[in-house]
Amino acid sequence: MMTPDAVRDELREHGYVVMRGIIDPAAIARARAHLEKAVGVHLDQACSAGVIHDHCTDQSLETGLVRAYADTDPDAAPVSWVAQTKSSFVFQQLLFRDASLCRLVEQLLGRPATVVSRFNVRSKLPGSESVNFPWHQDHAYFRLQYLMRKQPVRRLVGVWAPLLPADSTSGVIELHPGSHLRGFVRHRRAGDFLTVSDQFRPTTGGEAPSLEPGDVVLFTDLTMHRSGPNLSGVVRWTADWAFEMTEGDTICPQLHPTGERATGWHRPRWLLGVCDEFLGRAGPAVARGLLVALVALAAALGVAATRGNRSLL
């Protein structure tokens, strides 16, 4: 097991670190059992509703959804399992607050670990395209969510954990080493996703570690990463969550490492870029007006930055 100092060095230099076998195997086993039950409930309901014709008797995490949706669009299958896990003791306490992981985070930050409310549990079927995230920084999503809720924007260190073995063939997370040192870069819309603007997109591939259940990837909110298609024959099951950190923490990369500190409405530069996408590269004044309207509308309706059942919340 790596020492906290070694983990800190990896995060500062590369923007991420792979921790092998840090999660309690019992927590992984119980999380998988919880999801197997949830899959069974879903398949029964989907079969009764005529969404699928036969869910067979296979309700395993590996192939249950694959076989059930074999004769239909794999993107018709559920992607996010937040509803089935948001009140689960297994996920919320045993997994997200695993003792060894929290102890490590406490050693990195010098204070008790705080798990934020935002999390996701995802299934990615072979052939599905709905969760093939392009290159992005998580801070782009987090910042939008906090702004729309009229809350102070927080800095976070993310956790990505497979519940089944994951590698490049199943769409494991791919990270670009050192990309966090560039600071927070402009993003634009790409379909249902946010992605770094073309001038900031990595010109070379990243690193896609092979992971086993119990392994986690810790990474900063400025580390560029993506996930490719699932080319295997089984479902890719993952959980991701985050811990709070602050600007003064040694593992927290600077938003503006060059010293550029924009003010006023210019500060969320990437948000203006998103508005420009909708307005056909409209002028800044119009884009800002749209941004104000969007934030006000979201606050009034009490909605968050989600994408249906593909939500990052």
mmCIF file of C-alpha atoms in Angstrom:
data_model
loop_
_atom_site.group_PDB
_atom_site.id
_atom_site.type_symbol
_atom_site.label_atom_id
_atom_site.label_comp_id
_atom_site.label_asym_id
_atom_site.label_seq_id
_atom_site.Cartn_x
_atom_site.Cartn_y
_atom_site.Cartn_z
ATOM 1 C CA MET A 1 0.000 0.000 0.000
ATOM 2 C CA MET A 2 1.297 3.450 -0.911
ATOM 3 C CA THR A 3 2.130 5.880 1.854
ATOM 4 C CA PRO A 4 0.075 9.096 2.157
ATOM 5 C CA ASP A 5 3.120 11.104 1.079
ATOM 6 C CA ALA A 6 3.487 8.977 -2.057
ATOM 7 C CA VAL A 7 -0.227 9.368 -2.826
ATOM 8 C CA ARG A 8 0.041 13.120 -2.348
ATOM 9 C CA ASP A 9 3.022 13.288 -4.701
ATOM 10 C CA GLU A 10 1.164 11.324 -7.386
ATOM 11 C CA LEU A 11 -1.882 13.566 -7.133
ATOM 12 C CA ARG A 12 0.217 16.718 -7.331
ATOM 13 C CA GLU A 13 2.323 15.519 -10.253
ATOM 14 C CA HIS A 14 -0.084 13.458 -12.333
ATOM 15 C CA GLY A 15 -3.510 14.559 -11.070
ATOM 16 C CA TYR A 16 -4.590 11.043 -10.156
ATOM 17 C CA VAL A 17 -3.462 7.906 -8.386
ATOM 18 C CA VAL A 18 -4.599 4.279 -8.469
ATOM 19 C CA MET A 19 -5.075 2.712 -5.037
ATOM 20 C CA ARG A 20 -5.081 -1.073 -5.205
ATOM 21 C CA GLY A 21 -7.342 -3.088 -2.920
ATOM 22 C CA ILE A 22 -8.165 -0.222 -0.578
ATOM 23 C CA ILE A 23 -11.909 -0.898 -0.344
ATOM 24 C CA ASP A 24 -13.045 -3.609 2.061
ATOM 25 C CA PRO A 25 -13.951 -6.750 0.013
ATOM 26 C CA ALA A 26 -17.002 -7.249 2.218
ATOM 27 C CA ALA A 27 -18.326 -3.833 1.195
ATOM 28 C CA ILE A 28 -17.841 -4.682 -2.487
ATOM 29 C CA ALA A 29 -19.636 -8.014 -2.059
ATOM 30 C CA ARG A 30 -22.573 -6.394 -0.297
ATOM 31 C CA ALA A 31 -22.766 -3.600 -2.885
ATOM 32 C CA ARG A 32 -22.893 -6.154 -5.675
ATOM 33 C CA ALA A 33 -25.590 -8.141 -3.872
ATOM 34 C CA HIS A 34 -27.615 -4.959 -3.436
ATOM 35 C CA LEU A 35 -27.379 -4.185 -7.152
ATOM 36 C CA GLU A 36 -28.252 -7.738 -8.162
ATOM 37 C CA LYS A 37 -31.527 -7.366 -6.278
ATOM 38 C CA ALA A 38 -32.121 -3.993 -7.920
ATOM 39 C CA VAL A 39 -31.469 -5.490 -11.349
ATOM 40 C CA GLY A 40 -33.955 -8.270 -10.605
ATOM 41 C CA VAL A 41 -36.635 -5.754 -9.622
ATOM 42 C CA HIS A 42 -35.987 -3.697 -12.733
ATOM 43 C CA LEU A 43 -36.128 -6.697 -15.072
ATOM 44 C CA ASP A 44 -39.405 -7.884 -13.573
ATOM 45 C CA GLN A 45 -40.923 -4.416 -14.015
ATOM 46 C CA ALA A 46 -39.526 -3.969 -17.530
ATOM 47 C CA CYS A 47 -40.866 -7.357 -18.576
ATOM 48 C CA SER A 48 -44.319 -6.601 -17.153
ATOM 49 C CA ALA A 49 -44.349 -3.244 -18.950
ATOM 50 C CA GLY A 50 -43.395 -4.841 -22.263
ATOM 51 C CA VAL A 51 -40.086 -2.991 -22.510
ATOM 52 C CA ILE A 52 -38.326 -6.336 -22.764
ATOM 53 C CA HIS A 53 -39.883 -9.623 -23.735
ATOM 54 C CA ASP A 54 -37.882 -12.034 -21.629
ATOM 55 C CA HIS A 55 -35.371 -11.292 -18.908
ATOM 56 C CA CYS A 56 -34.480 -14.989 -18.671
ATOM 57 C CA THR A 57 -33.415 -16.234 -15.288
ATOM 58 C CA ASP A 58 -30.071 -14.455 -15.476
ATOM 59 C CA GLN A 59 -30.078 -11.499 -13.121
ATOM 60 C CA SER A 60 -26.327 -11.376 -12.543
ATOM 61 C CA LEU A 61 -24.464 -8.093 -12.713
ATOM 62 C CA GLU A 62 -22.199 -9.398 -15.440
ATOM 63 C CA THR A 63 -24.768 -10.380 -18.059
ATOM 64 C CA GLY A 64 -28.313 -9.954 -16.728
ATOM 65 C CA LEU A 65 -28.953 -6.618 -18.457
ATOM 66 C CA VAL A 66 -27.019 -7.688 -21.555
ATOM 67 C CA ARG A 67 -29.273 -10.688 -22.183
ATOM 68 C CA ALA A 68 -32.442 -8.840 -21.262
ATOM 69 C CA TYR A 69 -31.767 -6.023 -23.746
ATOM 70 C CA ALA A 70 -30.147 -8.205 -26.407
ATOM 71 C CA ASP A 71 -33.059 -7.692 -28.818
ATOM 72 C CA THR A 72 -33.407 -3.955 -28.286
ATOM 73 C CA ASP A 73 -31.296 -0.808 -28.092
ATOM 74 C CA PRO A 74 -28.720 -1.170 -25.271
ATOM 75 C CA ASP A 75 -29.210 2.528 -24.539
ATOM 76 C CA ALA A 76 -32.770 1.676 -23.509
ATOM 77 C CA ALA A 77 -31.378 -0.024 -20.406
ATOM 78 C CA PRO A 78 -30.924 1.962 -17.190
ATOM 79 C CA VAL A 79 -27.636 3.806 -16.818
ATOM 80 C CA SER A 80 -27.832 5.465 -13.425
ATOM 81 C CA TRP A 81 -28.811 3.563 -10.292
ATOM 82 C CA VAL A 82 -28.855 6.525 -7.922
ATOM 83 C CA ALA A 83 -32.479 5.976 -6.948
ATOM 84 C CA GLN A 84 -31.719 2.397 -5.910
ATOM 85 C CA THR A 85 -28.640 3.340 -3.856
ATOM 86 C CA LYS A 86 -29.250 6.805 -2.402
ATOM 87 C CA SER A 87 -30.715 5.355 0.802
ATOM 88 C CA SER A 88 -28.557 2.242 0.885
ATOM 89 C CA PHE A 89 -26.446 1.784 4.010
ATOM 90 C CA VAL A 90 -24.131 -0.431 2.000
ATOM 91 C CA PHE A 91 -23.327 2.289 -0.529
ATOM 92 C CA GLN A 92 -23.614 5.420 1.581
ATOM 93 C CA GLN A 93 -21.704 4.113 4.589
ATOM 94 C CA LEU A 94 -19.747 0.953 3.831
ATOM 95 C CA LEU A 95 -18.597 1.898 0.320
ATOM 96 C CA PHE A 96 -18.485 5.699 0.083
ATOM 97 C CA ARG A 97 -17.212 6.011 3.648
ATOM 98 C CA ASP A 98 -14.902 3.021 3.636
ATOM 99 C CA ALA A 99 -12.663 3.297 6.687
ATOM 100 C CA SER A 100 -9.351 2.826 4.872
ATOM 101 C CA LEU A 101 -10.236 5.295 2.133
ATOM 102 C CA CYS A 102 -11.491 7.930 4.579
ATOM 103 C CA ARG A 103 -8.364 7.495 6.677
ATOM 104 C CA LEU A 104 -6.210 8.129 3.623
ATOM 105 C CA VAL A 105 -8.200 11.238 2.656
ATOM 106 C CA GLU A 106 -7.903 12.537 6.217
ATOM 107 C CA GLN A 107 -4.141 12.093 6.049
ATOM 108 C CA LEU A 108 -4.010 13.916 2.713
ATOM 109 C CA LEU A 109 -6.117 16.857 3.889
ATOM 110 C CA GLY A 110 -5.219 17.017 7.558
ATOM 111 C CA ARG A 111 -8.858 16.993 8.682
ATOM 112 C CA PRO A 112 -11.837 14.585 8.758
ATOM 113 C CA ALA A 113 -12.975 13.398 5.341
ATOM 114 C CA THR A 114 -16.249 14.911 4.115
ATOM 115 C CA VAL A 115 -18.176 12.967 1.490
ATOM 116 C CA VAL A 116 -20.312 15.236 -0.685
ATOM 117 C CA SER A 117 -23.885 14.370 -1.587
ATOM 118 C CA ARG A 118 -23.149 14.038 -5.310
ATOM 119 C CA PHE A 119 -22.505 10.459 -6.414
ATOM 120 C CA ASN A 120 -23.462 7.974 -9.085
ATOM 121 C CA VAL A 121 -23.667 4.245 -9.636
ATOM 122 C CA ARG A 122 -23.613 3.330 -13.312
ATOM 123 C CA SER A 123 -24.065 0.377 -15.621
ATOM 124 C CA LYS A 124 -22.611 0.559 -19.136
ATOM 125 C CA LEU A 125 -23.822 -2.138 -21.501
ATOM 126 C CA PRO A 126 -21.766 -3.338 -24.466
ATOM 127 C CA GLY A 127 -22.639 -1.158 -27.438
ATOM 128 C CA SER A 128 -24.154 1.611 -25.328
ATOM 129 C CA GLU A 129 -23.140 5.156 -26.228
ATOM 130 C CA SER A 130 -25.047 7.104 -23.590
ATOM 131 C CA VAL A 131 -22.238 7.248 -21.027
ATOM 132 C CA ASN A 132 -19.197 7.520 -23.293
ATOM 133 C CA PHE A 133 -17.980 10.750 -21.724
ATOM 134 C CA PRO A 134 -15.607 12.885 -23.851
ATOM 135 C CA TRP A 135 -12.557 14.644 -22.361
ATOM 136 C CA HIS A 136 -13.686 16.900 -19.509
ATOM 137 C CA GLN A 137 -12.832 18.217 -16.074
ATOM 138 C CA ASP A 138 -15.285 17.381 -13.312
ATOM 139 C CA HIS A 139 -15.089 20.947 -12.026
ATOM 140 C CA ALA A 140 -17.082 22.024 -15.081
ATOM 141 C CA TYR A 141 -20.024 19.870 -13.991
ATOM 142 C CA PHE A 142 -19.609 20.557 -10.271
ATOM 143 C CA ARG A 143 -19.370 24.311 -10.799
ATOM 144 C CA LEU A 144 -22.563 24.409 -12.834
ATOM 145 C CA GLN A 145 -24.439 22.367 -10.242
ATOM 146 C CA TYR A 146 -23.371 24.616 -7.377
ATOM 147 C CA LEU A 147 -24.125 27.811 -9.306
ATOM 148 C CA MET A 148 -27.584 26.603 -10.261
ATOM 149 C CA ARG A 149 -28.298 25.859 -6.607
ATOM 150 C CA LYS A 150 -26.941 29.268 -5.561
ATOM 151 C CA GLN A 151 -24.367 27.547 -3.372
ATOM 152 C CA PRO A 152 -20.668 28.347 -2.944
ATOM 153 C CA VAL A 153 -18.592 26.448 -5.486
ATOM 154 C CA ARG A 154 -16.586 23.728 -3.756
ATOM 155 C CA ARG A 155 -13.419 21.945 -4.798
ATOM 156 C CA LEU A 156 -13.595 18.146 -4.831
ATOM 157 C CA VAL A 157 -11.347 15.125 -5.176
ATOM 158 C CA GLY A 158 -13.112 12.350 -7.038
ATOM 159 C CA VAL A 159 -13.247 8.597 -6.523
ATOM 160 C CA TRP A 160 -13.915 6.122 -9.347
ATOM 161 C CA ALA A 161 -14.422 2.504 -8.294
ATOM 162 C CA PRO A 162 -15.301 -0.562 -10.391
ATOM 163 C CA LEU A 163 -17.654 -3.151 -8.927
ATOM 164 C CA LEU A 164 -16.557 -5.663 -11.572
ATOM 165 C CA PRO A 165 -13.139 -5.931 -13.250
ATOM 166 C CA ALA A 166 -12.668 -3.033 -15.673
ATOM 167 C CA ASP A 167 -10.099 -2.313 -18.367
ATOM 168 C CA SER A 168 -9.811 -0.562 -21.723
ATOM 169 C CA THR A 169 -12.116 -3.084 -23.395
ATOM 170 C CA SER A 170 -14.991 -2.347 -21.013
ATOM 171 C CA GLY A 171 -14.699 1.446 -21.048
ATOM 172 C CA VAL A 172 -12.595 2.040 -17.944
ATOM 173 C CA ILE A 173 -11.835 5.632 -16.989
ATOM 174 C CA GLU A 174 -9.009 7.151 -19.061
ATOM 175 C CA LEU A 175 -7.019 9.997 -17.508
ATOM 176 C CA HIS A 176 -4.532 12.439 -18.993
ATOM 177 C CA PRO A 177 -1.509 12.759 -16.671
ATOM 178 C CA GLY A 178 -0.563 16.293 -15.705
ATOM 179 C CA SER A 179 -3.599 17.908 -17.329
ATOM 180 C CA HIS A 180 -4.689 19.340 -13.967
ATOM 181 C CA LEU A 181 -1.678 21.666 -14.032
ATOM 182 C CA ARG A 182 -3.247 23.660 -16.872
ATOM 183 C CA GLY A 183 -5.939 24.936 -14.533
ATOM 184 C CA PHE A 184 -9.636 25.175 -15.269
ATOM 185 C CA VAL A 185 -10.093 25.353 -19.038
ATOM 186 C CA ARG A 186 -12.993 26.354 -21.208
ATOM 187 C CA HIS A 187 -15.654 23.736 -21.964
ATOM 188 C CA ARG A 188 -18.366 23.496 -24.592
ATOM 189 C CA ARG A 189 -21.451 21.399 -25.182
ATOM 190 C CA ALA A 190 -21.041 18.112 -27.058
ATOM 191 C CA GLY A 191 -24.471 16.566 -27.339
ATOM 192 C CA ASP A 192 -25.593 15.762 -23.811
ATOM 193 C CA PHE A 193 -22.106 16.271 -22.402
ATOM 194 C CA LEU A 194 -19.640 18.996 -21.551
ATOM 195 C CA THR A 195 -16.188 18.639 -23.066
ATOM 196 C CA VAL A 196 -13.010 20.689 -23.066
ATOM 197 C CA SER A 197 -12.829 23.121 -25.974
ATOM 198 C CA ASP A 198 -10.841 22.040 -28.995
ATOM 199 C CA GLN A 199 -7.749 24.088 -28.164
ATOM 200 C CA PHE A 200 -7.427 22.316 -24.804
ATOM 201 C CA ARG A 201 -8.237 18.770 -25.901
ATOM 202 C CA PRO A 202 -5.351 16.312 -25.360
ATOM 203 C CA THR A 203 -3.597 15.431 -28.595
ATOM 204 C CA THR A 204 -2.466 12.059 -27.274
ATOM 205 C CA GLY A 205 -4.282 9.260 -25.513
ATOM 206 C CA GLY A 206 -4.377 9.058 -21.754
ATOM 207 C CA GLU A 207 -3.790 6.204 -19.349
ATOM 208 C CA ALA A 208 -6.551 3.638 -18.852
ATOM 209 C CA PRO A 209 -5.637 1.484 -15.836
ATOM 210 C CA SER A 210 -6.891 -2.068 -15.486
ATOM 211 C CA LEU A 211 -8.830 -2.223 -12.239
ATOM 212 C CA GLU A 212 -10.242 -4.895 -9.960
ATOM 213 C CA PRO A 213 -13.111 -4.544 -7.473
ATOM 214 C CA GLY A 214 -11.605 -2.934 -4.378
ATOM 215 C CA ASP A 215 -9.322 -0.678 -6.422
ATOM 216 C CA VAL A 216 -10.127 3.016 -6.750
ATOM 217 C CA VAL A 217 -8.838 5.922 -8.794
ATOM 218 C CA LEU A 218 -8.441 9.159 -6.858
ATOM 219 C CA PHE A 219 -8.260 12.227 -9.089
ATOM 220 C CA THR A 220 -8.569 15.989 -8.858
ATOM 221 C CA ASP A 221 -11.496 17.972 -10.201
ATOM 222 C CA LEU A 222 -9.214 19.479 -12.873
ATOM 223 C CA THR A 223 -7.787 16.202 -14.190
ATOM 224 C CA MET A 224 -8.999 15.666 -17.737
ATOM 225 C CA HIS A 225 -10.558 12.259 -18.227
ATOM 226 C CA ARG A 226 -12.994 10.368 -20.413
ATOM 227 C CA SER A 227 -14.509 6.915 -20.821
ATOM 228 C CA GLY A 228 -14.727 4.972 -24.043
ATOM 229 C CA PRO A 229 -17.168 2.352 -25.314
ATOM 230 C CA ASN A 230 -17.740 -0.977 -23.654
ATOM 231 C CA LEU A 231 -16.415 -3.525 -26.152
ATOM 232 C CA SER A 232 -16.555 -6.484 -23.784
ATOM 233 C CA GLY A 233 -19.388 -8.959 -23.412
ATOM 234 C CA VAL A 234 -20.378 -7.939 -19.880
ATOM 235 C CA VAL A 235 -21.796 -4.874 -18.154
ATOM 236 C CA ARG A 236 -19.358 -2.346 -16.740
ATOM 237 C CA TRP A 237 -20.542 -1.502 -13.211
ATOM 238 C CA THR A 238 -18.953 1.443 -11.396
ATOM 239 C CA ALA A 239 -19.525 3.822 -8.521
ATOM 240 C CA ASP A 240 -18.152 7.337 -8.269
ATOM 241 C CA TRP A 241 -18.270 9.825 -5.434
ATOM 242 C CA ALA A 242 -16.184 12.698 -4.084
ATOM 243 C CA PHE A 243 -14.629 14.294 -1.014
ATOM 244 C CA GLU A 244 -14.454 18.002 -0.277
ATOM 245 C CA MET A 245 -11.140 19.807 -0.458
ATOM 246 C CA THR A 246 -10.208 23.491 -0.332
ATOM 247 C CA GLU A 247 -8.005 25.805 -2.372
ATOM 248 C CA GLY A 248 -5.344 25.679 0.325
ATOM 249 C CA ASP A 249 -4.951 21.891 0.337
ATOM 250 C CA THR A 250 -1.659 20.621 -1.052
ATOM 251 C CA ILE A 251 -3.457 18.233 -3.431
ATOM 252 C CA CYS A 252 -5.814 20.918 -4.760
ATOM 253 C CA PRO A 253 -4.647 22.273 -8.146
ATOM 254 C CA GLN A 254 -5.027 25.963 -8.886
ATOM 255 C CA LEU A 255 -7.945 27.041 -11.013
ATOM 256 C CA HIS A 256 -5.810 29.749 -12.630
ATOM 257 C CA PRO A 257 -2.149 28.711 -12.339
ATOM 258 C CA THR A 258 -0.971 31.608 -14.546
ATOM 259 C CA GLY A 259 -2.394 34.124 -12.117
ATOM 260 C CA GLU A 260 -5.303 35.095 -14.378
ATOM 261 C CA ARG A 261 -8.221 35.871 -12.114
ATOM 262 C CA ALA A 262 -11.161 37.028 -14.154
ATOM 263 C CA THR A 263 -13.855 38.983 -12.375
ATOM 264 C CA GLY A 264 -17.603 39.396 -12.571
ATOM 265 C CA TRP A 265 -19.439 37.454 -15.227
ATOM 266 C CA HIS A 266 -16.194 36.675 -17.008
ATOM 267 C CA ARG A 267 -15.128 34.368 -14.206
ATOM 268 C CA PRO A 268 -17.065 31.263 -15.414
ATOM 269 C CA ARG A 269 -15.551 31.483 -18.897
ATOM 270 C CA TRP A 270 -16.584 27.986 -19.891
ATOM 271 C CA LEU A 271 -20.224 28.780 -19.070
ATOM 272 C CA LEU A 272 -20.144 31.602 -21.580
ATOM 273 C CA GLY A 273 -18.823 29.090 -24.056
ATOM 274 C CA VAL A 274 -21.767 26.797 -23.365
ATOM 275 C CA CYS A 275 -24.160 29.690 -23.909
ATOM 276 C CA ASP A 276 -22.376 30.559 -27.126
ATOM 277 C CA GLU A 277 -22.941 27.011 -28.367
ATOM 278 C CA PHE A 278 -26.670 27.408 -27.969
ATOM 279 C CA LEU A 279 -26.692 30.828 -29.604
ATOM 280 C CA GLY A 280 -24.497 29.989 -32.564
ATOM 281 C CA ARG A 281 -21.435 31.702 -31.109
ATOM 282 C CA ALA A 282 -23.381 34.763 -30.077
ATOM 283 C CA GLY A 283 -21.739 37.789 -28.474
ATOM 284 C CA PRO A 284 -20.725 37.805 -24.794
ATOM 285 C CA ALA A 285 -23.483 40.216 -23.747
ATOM 286 C CA VAL A 286 -26.241 38.003 -25.158
ATOM 287 C CA ALA A 287 -24.609 34.878 -23.735
ATOM 288 C CA ARG A 288 -24.402 36.419 -20.296
ATOM 289 C CA GLY A 289 -28.033 37.368 -20.431
ATOM 290 C CA LEU A 290 -28.944 33.795 -21.272
ATOM 291 C CA LEU A 291 -26.766 32.503 -18.443
ATOM 292 C CA VAL A 292 -28.534 34.762 -15.949
ATOM 293 C CA ALA A 293 -31.899 33.553 -17.195
ATOM 294 C CA LEU A 294 -30.860 29.891 -17.051
ATOM 295 C CA VAL A 295 -29.535 30.141 -13.497
ATOM 296 C CA ALA A 296 -32.612 32.045 -12.333
ATOM 297 C CA LEU A 297 -34.961 29.561 -13.979
ATOM 298 C CA ALA A 298 -33.104 26.576 -12.527
ATOM 299 C CA ALA A 299 -33.188 28.078 -9.054
ATOM 300 C CA ALA A 300 -36.899 28.830 -9.362
ATOM 301 C CA LEU A 301 -37.755 25.323 -10.469
ATOM 302 C CA GLY A 302 -35.387 23.718 -7.976
ATOM 303 C CA VAL A 303 -33.689 21.632 -10.596
ATOM 304 C CA ALA A 304 -30.060 20.576 -10.788
ATOM 305 C CA ALA A 305 -27.739 20.079 -13.706
ATOM 306 C CA THR A 306 -28.845 16.599 -14.683
ATOM 307 C CA ARG A 307 -29.399 14.586 -17.804
ATOM 308 C CA GLY A 308 -32.376 12.464 -16.871
ATOM 309 C CA ASN A 309 -31.305 9.133 -15.498
ATOM 310 C CA ARG A 310 -27.749 9.929 -16.675
ATOM 311 C CA SER A 311 -27.477 12.482 -13.870
ATOM 312 C CA LEU A 312 -24.147 13.225 -12.245
ATOM 313 C CA LEU A 313 -25.944 13.885 -8.969
#
